[in-house]
mmCIF file of C-alpha atoms in Angstrom:
data_model
loop_
_atom_site.group_PDB
_atom_site.id
_atom_site.type_symbol
_atom_site.label_atom_id
_atom_site.label_comp_id
_atom_site.label_asym_id
_atom_site.label_seq_id
_atom_site.Cartn_x
_atom_site.Cartn_y
_atom_site.Cartn_z
ATOM 1 C CA MET A 1 118.742 -62.002 156.860
ATOM 2 C CA GLU A 2 115.987 -61.690 159.470
ATOM 3 C CA ARG A 3 114.921 -58.125 160.149
ATOM 4 C CA PRO A 4 115.601 -57.103 163.807
ATOM 5 C CA ASP A 5 112.644 -56.164 165.985
ATOM 6 C CA ILE A 6 113.524 -52.475 166.297
ATOM 7 C CA GLU A 7 110.332 -51.571 168.167
ATOM 8 C CA ARG A 8 110.971 -54.240 170.799
ATOM 9 C CA ASP A 9 114.588 -53.076 171.320
ATOM 10 C CA VAL A 10 113.449 -49.504 171.901
ATOM 11 C CA HIS A 11 110.872 -50.595 174.459
ATOM 12 C CA VAL A 12 113.404 -52.684 176.393
ATOM 13 C CA ALA A 13 115.803 -49.731 176.513
ATOM 14 C CA HIS A 14 113.064 -47.542 177.932
ATOM 15 C CA ASP A 15 112.413 -50.052 180.737
ATOM 16 C CA VAL A 16 115.360 -48.600 182.700
ATOM 17 C CA ILE A 17 115.182 -44.924 183.671
ATOM 18 C CA MET A 18 117.949 -43.044 185.447
ATOM 19 C CA VAL A 19 117.532 -40.353 188.111
ATOM 20 C CA THR A 20 120.565 -38.240 188.978
ATOM 21 C CA GLN A 21 121.346 -34.890 190.565
ATOM 22 C CA THR A 22 124.466 -34.435 188.445
ATOM 23 C CA ALA A 23 124.826 -33.154 184.901
ATOM 24 C CA ALA A 24 124.661 -36.697 183.575
ATOM 25 C CA GLN A 25 121.792 -37.768 181.370
ATOM 26 C CA GLY A 26 118.651 -38.633 183.302
ATOM 27 C CA HIS A 27 115.782 -37.151 185.248
ATOM 28 C CA ARG A 28 116.407 -34.797 188.147
ATOM 29 C CA SER A 29 113.575 -36.124 190.333
ATOM 30 C CA ILE A 30 111.979 -39.485 191.007
ATOM 31 C CA THR A 31 108.574 -37.941 190.345
ATOM 32 C CA ASP A 32 109.640 -36.928 186.827
ATOM 33 C CA ALA A 33 110.965 -40.416 186.214
ATOM 34 C CA VAL A 34 107.656 -41.982 187.255
ATOM 35 C CA SER A 35 105.802 -39.628 184.903
ATOM 36 C CA ALA A 36 108.026 -40.711 182.016
ATOM 37 C CA ALA A 37 107.961 -44.411 182.882
ATOM 38 C CA ARG A 38 105.910 -47.179 181.365
ATOM 39 C CA GLU A 39 104.275 -49.914 183.416
ATOM 40 C CA GLY A 40 106.992 -52.273 184.634
ATOM 41 C CA SER A 41 109.862 -49.812 184.288
ATOM 42 C CA VAL A 42 112.845 -49.856 186.644
ATOM 43 C CA ILE A 43 113.891 -46.446 187.954
ATOM 44 C CA ILE A 44 117.501 -46.353 189.157
ATOM 45 C CA VAL A 45 118.293 -43.463 191.488
ATOM 46 C CA SER A 46 121.828 -42.219 192.017
ATOM 47 C CA ALA A 47 123.068 -41.330 195.496
ATOM 48 C CA GLY A 48 121.752 -38.135 197.028
ATOM 49 C CA GLN A 49 118.877 -36.462 198.821
ATOM 50 C CA TYR A 50 115.612 -35.914 196.970
ATOM 51 C CA HIS A 51 112.978 -33.554 198.389
ATOM 52 C CA GLU A 52 109.725 -34.879 196.986
ATOM 53 C CA ASN A 53 106.245 -36.124 197.706
ATOM 54 C CA LEU A 54 106.396 -39.249 195.574
ATOM 55 C CA VAL A 55 103.087 -40.538 194.197
ATOM 56 C CA LEU A 56 103.533 -43.905 192.518
ATOM 57 C CA THR A 57 100.955 -43.864 189.726
ATOM 58 C CA LYS A 58 102.415 -46.798 187.799
ATOM 59 C CA ALA A 59 103.705 -50.298 188.484
ATOM 60 C CA VAL A 60 107.377 -49.354 188.648
ATOM 61 C CA THR A 61 110.383 -50.372 190.732
ATOM 62 C CA VAL A 62 112.437 -47.569 192.275
ATOM 63 C CA THR A 63 115.876 -48.699 193.443
ATOM 64 C CA ALA A 64 118.980 -47.048 194.880
ATOM 65 C CA GLU A 65 121.843 -47.401 192.403
ATOM 66 C CA ASP A 66 124.517 -47.740 195.089
ATOM 67 C CA GLY A 67 122.489 -49.789 197.550
ATOM 68 C CA PRO A 68 120.681 -49.164 200.848
ATOM 69 C CA GLY A 69 121.332 -45.892 202.650
ATOM 70 C CA THR A 70 122.592 -43.945 199.641
ATOM 71 C CA VAL A 71 119.300 -42.366 198.545
ATOM 72 C CA ARG A 72 117.163 -40.232 200.882
ATOM 73 C CA LEU A 73 113.634 -39.330 199.866
ATOM 74 C CA VAL A 74 112.510 -36.489 202.156
ATOM 75 C CA ALA A 75 109.078 -34.859 202.387
ATOM 76 C CA ALA A 76 108.852 -31.628 204.387
ATOM 77 C CA SER A 77 105.049 -31.840 204.508
ATOM 78 C CA GLY A 78 102.631 -34.632 203.711
ATOM 79 C CA PRO A 79 103.546 -38.261 203.053
ATOM 80 C CA ALA A 80 106.847 -39.031 201.387
ATOM 81 C CA VAL A 81 105.391 -41.974 199.439
ATOM 82 C CA VAL A 82 101.809 -42.679 198.349
ATOM 83 C CA LEU A 83 100.803 -45.652 196.220
ATOM 84 C CA ALA A 84 98.245 -44.804 193.527
ATOM 85 C CA ALA A 85 98.673 -47.906 191.347
ATOM 86 C CA ASP A 86 97.903 -51.607 191.612
ATOM 87 C CA SER A 87 101.485 -52.257 192.678
ATOM 88 C CA ALA A 88 104.926 -50.703 192.921
ATOM 89 C CA ALA A 89 108.237 -51.431 194.621
ATOM 90 C CA LEU A 90 110.953 -49.525 196.460
ATOM 91 C CA SER A 91 114.406 -50.964 197.104
ATOM 92 C CA GLY A 92 117.244 -49.566 199.208
ATOM 93 C CA LEU A 93 115.663 -46.147 199.828
ATOM 94 C CA THR A 94 115.591 -44.107 203.031
ATOM 95 C CA VAL A 95 112.122 -42.568 203.223
ATOM 96 C CA GLU A 96 111.645 -39.680 205.636
ATOM 97 C CA ALA A 97 108.570 -37.588 206.462
ATOM 98 C CA GLN A 98 109.123 -34.417 208.492
ATOM 99 C CA ASP A 99 105.427 -33.577 208.882
ATOM 100 C CA ASP A 100 104.083 -34.238 212.375
ATOM 101 C CA ASP A 101 100.520 -34.647 211.049
ATOM 102 C CA GLY A 102 100.847 -37.851 209.066
ATOM 103 C CA PRO A 103 102.713 -40.989 208.001
ATOM 104 C CA ALA A 104 105.737 -41.263 205.753
ATOM 105 C CA VAL A 105 104.246 -44.084 203.657
ATOM 106 C CA VAL A 106 100.526 -44.387 202.853
ATOM 107 C CA VAL A 107 98.940 -47.260 200.933
ATOM 108 C CA THR A 108 95.178 -47.101 200.349
ATOM 109 C CA ALA A 109 94.923 -49.525 197.413
ATOM 110 C CA GLY A 110 97.239 -51.986 195.715
ATOM 111 C CA GLN A 111 100.405 -53.486 197.185
ATOM 112 C CA LEU A 112 103.586 -51.559 197.863
ATOM 113 C CA SER A 113 106.722 -53.658 198.214
ATOM 114 C CA LEU A 114 109.629 -52.239 200.207
ATOM 115 C CA THR A 115 112.941 -54.106 200.312
ATOM 116 C CA GLU A 116 115.883 -53.020 202.483
ATOM 117 C CA CYS A 117 114.323 -49.604 203.004
ATOM 118 C CA ARG A 118 114.475 -47.377 206.052
ATOM 119 C CA VAL A 119 111.335 -45.417 206.956
ATOM 120 C CA THR A 120 111.334 -42.611 209.513
ATOM 121 C CA ALA A 121 108.578 -40.233 210.551
ATOM 122 C CA VAL A 122 107.513 -37.854 213.319
ATOM 123 C CA GLY A 123 103.741 -38.139 212.863
ATOM 124 C CA TRP A 124 101.224 -40.526 214.395
ATOM 125 C CA SER A 125 102.565 -43.413 212.265
ATOM 126 C CA ALA A 126 105.492 -44.087 209.947
ATOM 127 C CA VAL A 127 103.704 -46.606 207.688
ATOM 128 C CA TYR A 128 99.932 -46.818 207.190
ATOM 129 C CA ALA A 129 98.086 -49.502 205.187
ATOM 130 C CA LEU A 130 94.327 -48.969 204.984
ATOM 131 C CA ASP A 131 91.217 -49.641 202.890
ATOM 132 C CA ARG A 132 92.341 -51.976 200.058
ATOM 133 C CA GLY A 133 96.037 -51.255 200.414
ATOM 134 C CA ALA A 134 98.796 -53.604 201.544
ATOM 135 C CA VAL A 135 102.480 -53.414 202.365
ATOM 136 C CA LEU A 136 105.045 -56.129 201.734
ATOM 137 C CA MET A 137 108.198 -55.208 203.631
ATOM 138 C CA ARG A 138 111.418 -57.252 203.553
ATOM 139 C CA GLY A 139 114.545 -56.399 205.507
ATOM 140 C CA CYS A 140 113.262 -52.925 206.358
ATOM 141 C CA GLU A 141 113.849 -50.656 209.346
ATOM 142 C CA VAL A 142 111.133 -48.385 210.757
ATOM 143 C CA SER A 143 111.416 -45.718 213.467
ATOM 144 C CA ASN A 144 109.246 -42.869 214.711
ATOM 145 C CA PRO A 145 110.088 -41.069 217.979
ATOM 146 C CA THR A 146 106.633 -39.473 218.143
ATOM 147 C CA GLY A 147 104.062 -42.041 217.031
ATOM 148 C CA ALA A 148 103.629 -45.640 215.945
ATOM 149 C CA GLY A 149 105.842 -47.622 213.622
ATOM 150 C CA ILE A 150 103.380 -49.481 211.382
ATOM 151 C CA VAL A 151 99.573 -49.254 211.459
ATOM 152 C CA VAL A 152 97.490 -51.761 209.499
ATOM 153 C CA THR A 153 93.713 -51.562 209.124
ATOM 154 C CA SER A 154 93.445 -53.350 205.760
ATOM 155 C CA SER A 155 92.955 -57.061 205.200
ATOM 156 C CA ALA A 156 94.692 -57.126 201.823
ATOM 157 C CA GLY A 157 97.738 -59.291 202.550
ATOM 158 C CA ASN A 158 100.166 -57.252 204.636
ATOM 159 C CA ILE A 159 103.507 -58.980 205.286
ATOM 160 C CA LEU A 160 106.599 -58.021 207.287
ATOM 161 C CA ASP A 161 109.616 -60.258 206.745
ATOM 162 C CA SER A 162 112.902 -59.772 208.643
ATOM 163 C CA CYS A 163 112.026 -56.193 209.592
ATOM 164 C CA GLN A 164 113.020 -54.065 212.582
ATOM 165 C CA VAL A 165 110.711 -51.554 214.254
ATOM 166 C CA HIS A 166 112.441 -49.530 216.950
ATOM 167 C CA ASP A 167 112.561 -46.245 218.841
ATOM 168 C CA VAL A 168 108.869 -45.439 218.474
ATOM 169 C CA GLY A 169 106.916 -43.012 220.643
ATOM 170 C CA THR A 170 103.783 -45.132 220.959
ATOM 171 C CA SER A 171 103.239 -48.710 219.755
ATOM 172 C CA GLY A 172 105.602 -50.457 217.395
ATOM 173 C CA ILE A 173 102.932 -52.247 215.365
ATOM 174 C CA VAL A 174 99.165 -51.716 215.462
ATOM 175 C CA VAL A 175 96.647 -53.984 213.731
ATOM 176 C CA ALA A 176 93.146 -52.544 214.092
ATOM 177 C CA GLU A 177 89.637 -52.580 212.601
ATOM 178 C CA HIS A 178 89.653 -55.573 210.205
ATOM 179 C CA GLY A 179 93.367 -55.417 209.511
ATOM 180 C CA GLU A 180 95.436 -58.543 208.920
ATOM 181 C CA LEU A 181 99.200 -58.841 209.210
ATOM 182 C CA VAL A 182 101.761 -61.618 208.830
ATOM 183 C CA MET A 183 105.124 -61.169 210.579
ATOM 184 C CA ARG A 184 108.141 -63.400 210.067
ATOM 185 C CA ALA A 185 111.514 -63.043 211.824
ATOM 186 C CA CYS A 186 110.839 -59.468 212.941
ATOM 187 C CA THR A 187 112.064 -57.431 215.915
ATOM 188 C CA VAL A 188 110.209 -54.715 217.822
ATOM 189 C CA ARG A 189 112.115 -52.805 220.503
ATOM 190 C CA ASP A 190 112.194 -49.566 222.465
ATOM 191 C CA ALA A 191 108.531 -48.601 222.147
ATOM 192 C CA GLY A 192 106.794 -45.976 224.281
ATOM 193 C CA GLY A 193 103.578 -48.010 224.116
ATOM 194 C CA ASN A 194 102.986 -51.656 223.256
ATOM 195 C CA GLY A 195 105.357 -53.580 221.066
ATOM 196 C CA ILE A 196 102.419 -55.087 219.169
ATOM 197 C CA CYS A 197 98.846 -53.879 219.736
ATOM 198 C CA LEU A 198 95.833 -55.694 218.280
ATOM 199 C CA ASN A 199 92.299 -54.361 218.638
ATOM 200 C CA GLY A 200 88.998 -54.195 216.794
ATOM 201 C CA HIS A 201 88.864 -57.339 214.664
ATOM 202 C CA GLY A 202 92.559 -57.179 213.814
ATOM 203 C CA ARG A 203 94.364 -60.429 213.115
ATOM 204 C CA LEU A 204 98.068 -61.256 213.463
ATOM 205 C CA THR A 205 100.064 -64.290 212.383
ATOM 206 C CA ALA A 206 103.607 -64.102 213.766
ATOM 207 C CA THR A 207 106.581 -66.464 213.554
ATOM 208 C CA ASP A 208 110.064 -66.062 215.073
ATOM 209 C CA THR A 209 109.351 -62.543 216.286
ATOM 210 C CA THR A 210 110.937 -60.779 219.273
ATOM 211 C CA VAL A 211 109.639 -57.854 221.320
ATOM 212 C CA THR A 212 111.766 -56.121 223.927
ATOM 213 C CA ALA A 213 111.973 -52.942 226.012
ATOM 214 C CA THR A 214 108.410 -51.631 225.712
ATOM 215 C CA ALA A 215 106.886 -49.162 228.181
ATOM 216 C CA LYS A 216 103.474 -50.879 228.121
ATOM 217 C CA PRO A 217 102.605 -54.580 227.713
ATOM 218 C CA ALA A 218 104.824 -56.028 225.011
ATOM 219 C CA ILE A 219 101.838 -57.712 223.362
ATOM 220 C CA ALA A 220 98.287 -56.403 223.853
ATOM 221 C CA ILE A 221 95.334 -58.217 222.271
ATOM 222 C CA GLU A 222 91.988 -56.577 222.999
ATOM 223 C CA GLN A 223 88.333 -56.311 221.928
ATOM 224 C CA HIS A 224 87.733 -58.960 219.219
ATOM 225 C CA ALA A 225 91.252 -59.246 217.834
ATOM 226 C CA GLY A 226 92.986 -62.566 217.323
ATOM 227 C CA ALA A 227 96.472 -63.958 216.902
ATOM 228 C CA THR A 228 98.406 -67.070 216.000
ATOM 229 C CA ALA A 229 102.020 -66.845 217.129
ATOM 230 C CA THR A 230 104.860 -69.360 217.017
ATOM 231 C CA ARG A 231 108.217 -68.761 218.703
ATOM 232 C CA LEU A 232 107.242 -65.308 219.948
ATOM 233 C CA ALA A 233 109.858 -64.054 222.433
ATOM 234 C CA VAL A 234 109.275 -61.139 224.831
ATOM 235 C CA SER A 235 112.047 -59.824 227.067
ATOM 236 C CA ASP A 236 112.975 -57.016 229.430
ATOM 237 C CA VAL A 237 109.669 -55.186 229.826
ATOM 238 C CA PRO A 238 108.882 -53.083 232.928
ATOM 239 C CA GLY A 239 105.258 -54.225 233.053
ATOM 240 C CA ILE A 240 103.169 -57.062 231.640
ATOM 241 C CA GLY A 241 104.561 -59.365 228.971
ATOM 242 C CA LEU A 242 101.344 -60.520 227.270
ATOM 243 C CA TYR A 243 98.017 -58.767 227.954
ATOM 244 C CA LEU A 244 95.179 -60.893 226.570
ATOM 245 C CA ALA A 245 91.694 -59.359 226.805
ATOM 246 C CA SER A 246 89.956 -60.338 223.584
ATOM 247 C CA SER A 247 87.007 -62.478 222.570
ATOM 248 C CA GLY A 248 88.914 -63.517 219.448
ATOM 249 C CA SER A 249 90.898 -66.688 218.854
ATOM 250 C CA ILE A 250 94.403 -66.634 220.357
ATOM 251 C CA LEU A 251 96.942 -69.437 219.899
ATOM 252 C CA ILE A 252 100.512 -68.957 221.123
ATOM 253 C CA GLU A 253 103.011 -71.805 220.824
ATOM 254 C CA ASP A 254 106.681 -72.257 221.769
ATOM 255 C CA GLY A 255 107.010 -68.683 223.010
ATOM 256 C CA SER A 256 108.471 -67.026 226.078
ATOM 257 C CA VAL A 257 108.535 -64.016 228.370
ATOM 258 C CA THR A 258 111.880 -63.366 230.052
ATOM 259 C CA GLY A 259 112.113 -60.475 232.482
ATOM 260 C CA ALA A 260 108.740 -58.811 233.170
ATOM 261 C CA GLY A 261 108.100 -56.149 235.808
ATOM 262 C CA ALA A 262 104.575 -57.460 236.391
ATOM 263 C CA GLU A 263 102.754 -60.561 235.106
ATOM 264 C CA GLY A 264 104.387 -62.589 232.388
ATOM 265 C CA VAL A 265 100.956 -63.401 230.945
ATOM 266 C CA LEU A 266 97.691 -61.750 232.016
ATOM 267 C CA ALA A 267 94.423 -63.078 230.549
ATOM 268 C CA THR A 268 91.218 -61.273 231.506
ATOM 269 C CA GLU A 269 87.790 -60.102 230.279
ATOM 270 C CA SER A 270 86.621 -63.648 229.448
ATOM 271 C CA CYS A 271 89.571 -64.204 227.142
ATOM 272 C CA ALA A 272 90.183 -67.862 226.285
ATOM 273 C CA PRO A 273 93.721 -68.169 224.903
ATOM 274 C CA VAL A 274 95.436 -71.427 224.050
ATOM 275 C CA LEU A 275 99.051 -71.473 225.243
ATOM 276 C CA ARG A 276 101.290 -74.383 224.300
ATOM 277 C CA ARG A 277 104.876 -74.869 225.465
ATOM 278 C CA PHE A 278 105.079 -71.281 226.681
ATOM 279 C CA ARG A 279 107.704 -70.254 229.258
ATOM 280 C CA VAL A 280 107.731 -67.355 231.712
ATOM 281 C CA ASN A 281 110.991 -66.630 233.491
ATOM 282 C CA ARG A 282 111.773 -63.812 235.938
ATOM 283 C CA ALA A 283 108.383 -62.118 236.264
ATOM 284 C CA ARG A 284 107.922 -59.887 239.311
ATOM 285 C CA GLU A 285 104.272 -60.631 240.139
ATOM 286 C CA HIS A 286 102.595 -63.705 238.629
ATOM 287 C CA GLY A 287 104.059 -65.884 235.958
ATOM 288 C CA TYR A 288 100.532 -66.384 234.626
ATOM 289 C CA LEU A 289 97.396 -64.661 235.915
ATOM 290 C CA PHE A 290 93.930 -65.600 234.683
ATOM 291 C CA SER A 291 91.197 -63.285 235.973
ATOM 292 C CA GLY A 292 87.882 -61.742 234.960
ATOM 293 C CA ARG A 293 86.246 -65.030 233.889
ATOM 294 C CA ALA A 294 89.156 -66.021 231.696
ATOM 295 C CA ALA A 295 89.094 -69.516 230.229
ATOM 296 C CA GLY A 296 91.285 -71.218 227.647
ATOM 297 C CA SER A 297 94.107 -73.646 228.286
ATOM 298 C CA ALA A 298 97.823 -73.876 229.021
ATOM 299 C CA GLU A 299 99.591 -77.027 227.842
ATOM 300 C CA GLU A 300 103.173 -77.937 228.801
ATOM 301 C CA CYS A 301 103.865 -74.400 230.004
ATOM 302 C CA GLU A 302 106.445 -73.284 232.577
ATOM 303 C CA ALA A 303 106.847 -70.556 235.191
ATOM 304 C CA THR A 304 110.293 -70.175 236.763
ATOM 305 C CA GLU A 305 111.991 -67.638 239.033
ATOM 306 C CA ILE A 306 108.801 -65.710 239.742
ATOM 307 C CA ALA A 307 108.773 -63.028 242.465
ATOM 308 C CA GLY A 308 105.283 -64.056 243.557
ATOM 309 C CA ALA A 309 102.909 -66.843 242.581
ATOM 310 C CA GLY A 310 103.751 -68.940 239.566
ATOM 311 C CA VAL A 311 100.119 -69.254 238.469
ATOM 312 C CA GLY A 312 97.155 -67.214 239.691
ATOM 313 C CA VAL A 313 93.532 -68.021 238.856
ATOM 314 C CA ARG A 314 90.768 -65.764 240.168
ATOM 315 C CA ASP A 315 87.440 -64.053 239.489
ATOM 316 C CA ARG A 316 85.514 -67.103 238.247
ATOM 317 C CA SER A 317 88.139 -68.064 235.704
ATOM 318 C CA THR A 318 88.061 -71.654 234.440
ATOM 319 C CA THR A 319 91.375 -72.183 232.660
ATOM 320 C CA GLU A 320 92.601 -75.757 232.131
ATOM 321 C CA PHE A 321 96.269 -76.626 232.715
ATOM 322 C CA THR A 322 98.017 -79.737 231.420
ATOM 323 C CA ARG A 323 101.569 -80.657 232.485
ATOM 324 C CA MET A 324 102.214 -77.221 233.974
ATOM 325 C CA THR A 325 105.635 -76.817 235.630
ATOM 326 C CA VAL A 326 106.224 -74.197 238.334
ATOM 327 C CA SER A 327 109.615 -73.727 239.992
ATOM 328 C CA ALA A 328 111.649 -71.267 242.061
ATOM 329 C CA CYS A 329 108.805 -68.917 243.014
ATOM 330 C CA THR A 330 108.905 -66.717 246.118
ATOM 331 C CA GLY A 331 105.156 -67.184 246.627
ATOM 332 C CA ASP A 332 102.743 -70.055 246.103
ATOM 333 C CA ALA A 333 103.175 -72.214 243.051
ATOM 334 C CA VAL A 334 99.441 -71.936 242.312
ATOM 335 C CA SER A 335 97.034 -69.429 243.859
ATOM 336 C CA VAL A 336 93.282 -69.955 243.390
ATOM 337 C CA GLU A 337 90.766 -67.415 244.716
ATOM 338 C CA SER A 338 87.539 -65.478 244.085
ATOM 339 C CA ALA A 339 85.391 -68.453 243.033
ATOM 340 C CA ALA A 340 87.797 -69.526 240.306
ATOM 341 C CA ASP A 341 87.458 -73.097 239.063
ATOM 342 C CA PRO A 342 90.610 -74.139 237.184
ATOM 343 C CA PHE A 343 91.459 -77.718 236.262
ATOM 344 C CA PHE A 344 94.998 -79.087 236.566
ATOM 345 C CA ARG A 345 96.401 -82.274 235.055
ATOM 346 C CA ARG A 346 99.908 -83.435 236.027
ATOM 347 C CA LEU A 347 100.953 -80.239 237.801
ATOM 348 C CA ARG A 348 104.652 -80.237 238.732
ATOM 349 C CA VAL A 349 106.061 -77.956 241.445
ATOM 350 C CA PHE A 350 109.731 -77.542 242.417
ATOM 351 C CA GLY A 351 111.409 -75.285 244.951
ATOM 352 C CA CYS A 352 108.700 -72.692 245.627
ATOM 353 C CA ASP A 353 108.710 -70.803 248.946
ATOM 354 C CA GLY A 354 104.922 -70.936 249.386
ATOM 355 C CA ALA A 355 102.350 -73.691 249.135
ATOM 356 C CA ALA A 356 102.072 -75.907 246.090
ATOM 357 C CA VAL A 357 98.391 -74.931 245.752
ATOM 358 C CA GLU A 358 96.761 -72.241 247.890
#
């Protein structure tokens, strides 16, 4: 008879580690479980509230036994979670930092994966990825009534997939310095600043993302930052929908702004965005305003129900428009002033109260 591999069986058994606050067998804290774990171990946490500053020193997976919302990891001071390994994963945890000086989750190196987690904080950011660190977040919820939701300054492959960022005191998502972020099917709402703010040399790739109810421009792209966005939808903002003031590459396709208290899209400071099949509906000033030597192009774009001019071009801007449609504006369809030199191909105007081109 073949001798069983006893050593292998023992190692497999040790791959699963239990954490419980009851008298049952297992560790009493997640930190103790990580200390006892081997690389690749799965740590299963029973329901309850755990007051810890969790430092993930090994490639482990920490998961809530009874699913999302049943395990709270609370840090009274300092970050609740810090990654100090090449990789680690959290699943179904509520992570809360009560310290107003810092984030709840900090990743300086390696990749931290969070799946169906909720992260809350009261510091300047809830999640912070910097240096060589990266976050991979799927189906997560982030809130922070004091500061930002997620701040990324690293270029190490940060991804948000089907996440919600809401009820934040400043900006929902910030990509700065040389940070890079990919967003897919995400929602940002109820932000005291921008919904998404890009500056420095930050770079965003966004698909099927919505931004709504932000106190400042829903999307702000400044300095040398760049973005590629497909099906980006902005709605119900009291000010500007998209504020584009960057020397970086900006491509926005099949997106929209619906309900803006000022311009739907404002491009300035020599910004040269490429807009394709973009729609602005119900803006209170201009649908699109290109100023400050802006350039770029708008292809098959629309401005409808604008309380003002549909398209404004001023201050030596040279934007090119192809198959632009402007309708139902209370002002001119197109307003050109201040030595601007735009170029229009196949402009279509319907039902505007002012001139077609002024």
